[in-house]
Tab-separated table of C-alpha atoms in Angstrom:
chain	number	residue	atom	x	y	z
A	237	UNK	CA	160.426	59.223	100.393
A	238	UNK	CA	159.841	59.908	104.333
A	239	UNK	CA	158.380	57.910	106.556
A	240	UNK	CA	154.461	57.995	106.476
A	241	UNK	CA	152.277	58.965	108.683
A	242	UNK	CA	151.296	56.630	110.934
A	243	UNK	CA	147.664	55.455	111.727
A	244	UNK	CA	147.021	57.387	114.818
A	245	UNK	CA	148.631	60.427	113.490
A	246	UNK	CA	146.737	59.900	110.548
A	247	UNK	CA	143.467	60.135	112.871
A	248	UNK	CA	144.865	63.301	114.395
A	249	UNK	CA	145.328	64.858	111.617
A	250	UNK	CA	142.249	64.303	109.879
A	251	UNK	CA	140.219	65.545	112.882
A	252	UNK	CA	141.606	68.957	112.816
A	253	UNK	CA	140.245	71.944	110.703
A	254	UNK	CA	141.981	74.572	108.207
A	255	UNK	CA	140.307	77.316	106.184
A	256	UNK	CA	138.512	77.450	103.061
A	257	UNK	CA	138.820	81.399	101.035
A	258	UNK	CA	135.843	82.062	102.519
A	259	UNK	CA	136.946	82.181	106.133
A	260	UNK	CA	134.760	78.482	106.651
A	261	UNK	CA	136.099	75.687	108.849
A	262	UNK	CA	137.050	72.613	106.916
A	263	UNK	CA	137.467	69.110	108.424
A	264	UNK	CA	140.694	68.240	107.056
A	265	UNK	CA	139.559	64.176	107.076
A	266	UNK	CA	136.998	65.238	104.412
A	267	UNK	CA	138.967	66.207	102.170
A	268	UNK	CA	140.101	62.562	101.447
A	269	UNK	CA	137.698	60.586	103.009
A	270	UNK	CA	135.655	59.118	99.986
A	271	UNK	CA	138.823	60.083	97.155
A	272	UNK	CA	142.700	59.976	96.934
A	273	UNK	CA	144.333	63.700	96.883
A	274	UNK	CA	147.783	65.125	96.344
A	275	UNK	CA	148.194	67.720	99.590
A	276	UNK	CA	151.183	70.237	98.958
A	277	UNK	CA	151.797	72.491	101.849
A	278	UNK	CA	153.616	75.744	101.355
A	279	UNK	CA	155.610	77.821	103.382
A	280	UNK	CA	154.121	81.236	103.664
A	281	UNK	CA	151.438	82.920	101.396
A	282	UNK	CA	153.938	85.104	100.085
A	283	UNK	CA	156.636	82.529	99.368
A	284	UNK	CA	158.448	83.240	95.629
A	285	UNK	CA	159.989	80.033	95.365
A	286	UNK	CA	156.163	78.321	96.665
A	287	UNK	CA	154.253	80.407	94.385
A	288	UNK	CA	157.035	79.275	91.248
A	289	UNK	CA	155.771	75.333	92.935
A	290	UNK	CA	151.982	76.280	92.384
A	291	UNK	CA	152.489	77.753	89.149
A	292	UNK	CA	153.864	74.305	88.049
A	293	UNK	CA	151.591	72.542	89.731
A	294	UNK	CA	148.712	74.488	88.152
A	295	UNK	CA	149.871	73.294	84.533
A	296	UNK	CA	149.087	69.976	85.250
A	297	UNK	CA	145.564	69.530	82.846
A	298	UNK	CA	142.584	68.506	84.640
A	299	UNK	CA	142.248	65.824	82.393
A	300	UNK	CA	144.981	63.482	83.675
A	301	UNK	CA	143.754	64.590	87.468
A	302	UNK	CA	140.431	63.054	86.588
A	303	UNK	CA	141.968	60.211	84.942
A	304	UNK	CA	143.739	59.336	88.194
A	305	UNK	CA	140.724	60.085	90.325
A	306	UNK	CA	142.906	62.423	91.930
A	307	UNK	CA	143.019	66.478	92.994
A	308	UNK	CA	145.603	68.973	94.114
A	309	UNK	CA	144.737	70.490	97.312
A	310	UNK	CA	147.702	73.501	98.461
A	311	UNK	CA	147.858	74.420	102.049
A	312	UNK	CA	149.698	77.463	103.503
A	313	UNK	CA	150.495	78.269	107.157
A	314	UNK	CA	149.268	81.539	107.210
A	315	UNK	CA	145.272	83.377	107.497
A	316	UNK	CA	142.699	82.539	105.127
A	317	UNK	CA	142.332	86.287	103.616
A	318	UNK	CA	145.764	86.047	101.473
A	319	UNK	CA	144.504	82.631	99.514
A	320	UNK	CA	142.700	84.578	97.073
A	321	UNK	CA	146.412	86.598	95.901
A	322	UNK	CA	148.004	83.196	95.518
A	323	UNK	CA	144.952	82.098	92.920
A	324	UNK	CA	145.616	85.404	91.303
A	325	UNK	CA	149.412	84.493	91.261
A	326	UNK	CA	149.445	81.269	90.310
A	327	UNK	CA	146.237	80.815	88.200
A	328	UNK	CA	145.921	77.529	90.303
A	329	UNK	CA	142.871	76.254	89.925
A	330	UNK	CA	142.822	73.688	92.716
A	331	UNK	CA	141.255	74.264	96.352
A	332	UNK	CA	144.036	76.201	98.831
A	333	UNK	CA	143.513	75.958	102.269
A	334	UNK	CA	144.866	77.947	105.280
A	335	UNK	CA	146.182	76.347	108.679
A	336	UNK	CA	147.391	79.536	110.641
A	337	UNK	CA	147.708	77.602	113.984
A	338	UNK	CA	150.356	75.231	112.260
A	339	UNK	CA	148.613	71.926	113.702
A	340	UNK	CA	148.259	70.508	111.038
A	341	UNK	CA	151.754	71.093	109.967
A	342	UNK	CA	153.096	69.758	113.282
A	343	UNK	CA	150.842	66.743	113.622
A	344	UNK	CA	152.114	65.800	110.158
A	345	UNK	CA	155.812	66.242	110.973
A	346	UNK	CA	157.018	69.303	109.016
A	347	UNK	CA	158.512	70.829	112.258
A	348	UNK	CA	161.480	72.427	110.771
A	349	UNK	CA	161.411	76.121	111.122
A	350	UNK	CA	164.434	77.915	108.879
A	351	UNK	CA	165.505	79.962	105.951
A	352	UNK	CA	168.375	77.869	104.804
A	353	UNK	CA	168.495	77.598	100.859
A	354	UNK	CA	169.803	74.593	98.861
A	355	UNK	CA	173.055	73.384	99.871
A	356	UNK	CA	175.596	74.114	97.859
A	357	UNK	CA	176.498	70.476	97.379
A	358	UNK	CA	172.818	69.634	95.966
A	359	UNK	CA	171.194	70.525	92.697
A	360	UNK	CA	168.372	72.828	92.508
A	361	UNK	CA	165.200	72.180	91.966
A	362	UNK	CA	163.607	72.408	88.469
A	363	UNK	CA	160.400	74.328	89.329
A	364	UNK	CA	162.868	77.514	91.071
A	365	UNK	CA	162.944	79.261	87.593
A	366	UNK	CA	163.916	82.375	88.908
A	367	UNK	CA	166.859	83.390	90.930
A	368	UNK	CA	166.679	84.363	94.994
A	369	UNK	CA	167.383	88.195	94.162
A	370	UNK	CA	163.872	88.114	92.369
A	371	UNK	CA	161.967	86.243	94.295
A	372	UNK	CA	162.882	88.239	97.064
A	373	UNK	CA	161.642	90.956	95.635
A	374	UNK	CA	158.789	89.126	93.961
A	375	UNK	CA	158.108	88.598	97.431
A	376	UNK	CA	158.306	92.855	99.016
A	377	UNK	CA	156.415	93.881	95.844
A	378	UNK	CA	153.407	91.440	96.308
A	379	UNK	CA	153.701	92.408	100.688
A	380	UNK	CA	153.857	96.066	99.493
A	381	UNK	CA	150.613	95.661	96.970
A	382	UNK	CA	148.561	94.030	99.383
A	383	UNK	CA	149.384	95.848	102.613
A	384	UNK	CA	146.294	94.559	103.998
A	385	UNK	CA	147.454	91.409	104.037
A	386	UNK	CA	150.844	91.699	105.556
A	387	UNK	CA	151.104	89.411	108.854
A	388	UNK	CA	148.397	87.460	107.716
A	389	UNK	CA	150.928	85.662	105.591
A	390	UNK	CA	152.357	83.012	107.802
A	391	UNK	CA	155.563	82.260	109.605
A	392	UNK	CA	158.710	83.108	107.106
A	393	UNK	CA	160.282	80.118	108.403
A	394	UNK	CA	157.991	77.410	108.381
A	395	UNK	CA	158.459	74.639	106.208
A	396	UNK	CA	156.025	72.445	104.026
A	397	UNK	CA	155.816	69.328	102.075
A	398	UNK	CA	153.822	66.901	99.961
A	399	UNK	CA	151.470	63.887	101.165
A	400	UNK	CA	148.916	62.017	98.973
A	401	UNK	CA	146.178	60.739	101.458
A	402	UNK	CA	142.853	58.684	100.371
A	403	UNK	CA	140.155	57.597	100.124
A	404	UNK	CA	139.901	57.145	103.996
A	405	UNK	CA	142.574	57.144	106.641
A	406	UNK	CA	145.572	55.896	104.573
A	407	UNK	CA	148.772	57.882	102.904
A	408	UNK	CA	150.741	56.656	100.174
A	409	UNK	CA	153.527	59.533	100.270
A	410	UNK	CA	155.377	61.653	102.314
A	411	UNK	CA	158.117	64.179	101.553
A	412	UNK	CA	158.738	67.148	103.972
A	413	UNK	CA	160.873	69.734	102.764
A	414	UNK	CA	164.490	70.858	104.542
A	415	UNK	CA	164.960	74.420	103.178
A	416	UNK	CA	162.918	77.006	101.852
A	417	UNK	CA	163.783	75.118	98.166
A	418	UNK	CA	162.741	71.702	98.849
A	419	UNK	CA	159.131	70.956	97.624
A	420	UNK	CA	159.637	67.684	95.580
A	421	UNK	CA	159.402	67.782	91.532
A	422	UNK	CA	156.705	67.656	90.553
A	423	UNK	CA	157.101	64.925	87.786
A	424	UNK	CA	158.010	62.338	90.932
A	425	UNK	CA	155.057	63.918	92.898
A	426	UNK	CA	152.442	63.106	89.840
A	427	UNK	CA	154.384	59.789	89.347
A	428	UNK	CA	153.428	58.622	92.850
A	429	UNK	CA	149.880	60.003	92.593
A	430	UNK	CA	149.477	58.034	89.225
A	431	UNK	CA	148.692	60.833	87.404
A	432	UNK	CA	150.162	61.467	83.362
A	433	UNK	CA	152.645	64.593	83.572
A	434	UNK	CA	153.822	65.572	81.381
């Protein structure tokens, strides 16, 4: 686990505002104020190996989130208009959020900015169930179907990570990713938030 947050970044942070799908400032405090909530911030909107993380993360039944008193929220870097593809893609069900500034990212530490893949001396992930040839061109196909959208993605680079914040001021977890393959399995991630996964 990383290092938490600490209070007064924790007050920072839950002063500033992302994006709902609807284009609507959100205080990001209030998203945790009165309830405990499992944050997992992608990399860009059009991320393979983040959309094959939300995809897992949306098979995780409602049920055992309510059990825990718990939600997913997702976050990307990028503008607000490409959150309603990823709900397409995913068929997460959860809120997503967009922080196109990167504040919020920076406030909370995830400051690394690369395209480095998993070292070749460390196991893959579980969730990265398809191989970088395909999602790369997972990735061109869904920028060439939504041309729209392109630039509104996010930085290619930026990094997330997963926090679980709440109720009020207080975080429990911290993991910030250090390549594009690093978002945490998601069996530890549910562990931590108390929630029954499988």
């Amino acid at each position: 686990m990383a290092s938490l947050p600490s209070p007064a970044v924790l007050a920072d942070a839950a002063n500033l505002h992302i994006f709902d799908l609807n284009g609507q400032k959100v205080r990001f405090g209030s998203l945790f104020e009165s309830k405990k909530a499992v944050f997992v911030f992608i990399r860009h909107f059009f991320c393979g190996n983040c959309q094959q993380y939300v995809m897992e993360l949306s098979s995780i039944p409602t049920e055992a989130l309510e059990q825990a008193g718990t939600e997913i929220v997702v976050i990307g870097c990028g503008e607000w208009e490409p959150i309603r593809h990823v709900l397409e893609n995913t068929n997460f069900h959860g809120p997503i959020y967009a922080d196109p500034t990167r504040e919020l990212y920076r406030t909370l530490g995830m400051t690394i900015e690369t395209l480095q893949v998993t070292p070749s001396d460390t196991k893959k992930k579980s969730y990265l169930r398809t191989g970088r040839f395909s999602n790369a061109m997972q990735s061109i196909w869904n920028t060439l179907k939504n041309p729209a959208l392109v630039g509104k993605q996010g930085n290619l680079k930026q990094l997330g990570g997963e926090f679980i914040f709440g109720p009020g001021n207080q975080c429990s977890y911290a993991s910030r990713m250090q390549h594009t393959e690093d978002h945490v399995e998601v069996a530890e991630l549910m562990k931590m938030a108390g929630v029954a996964y499988p």
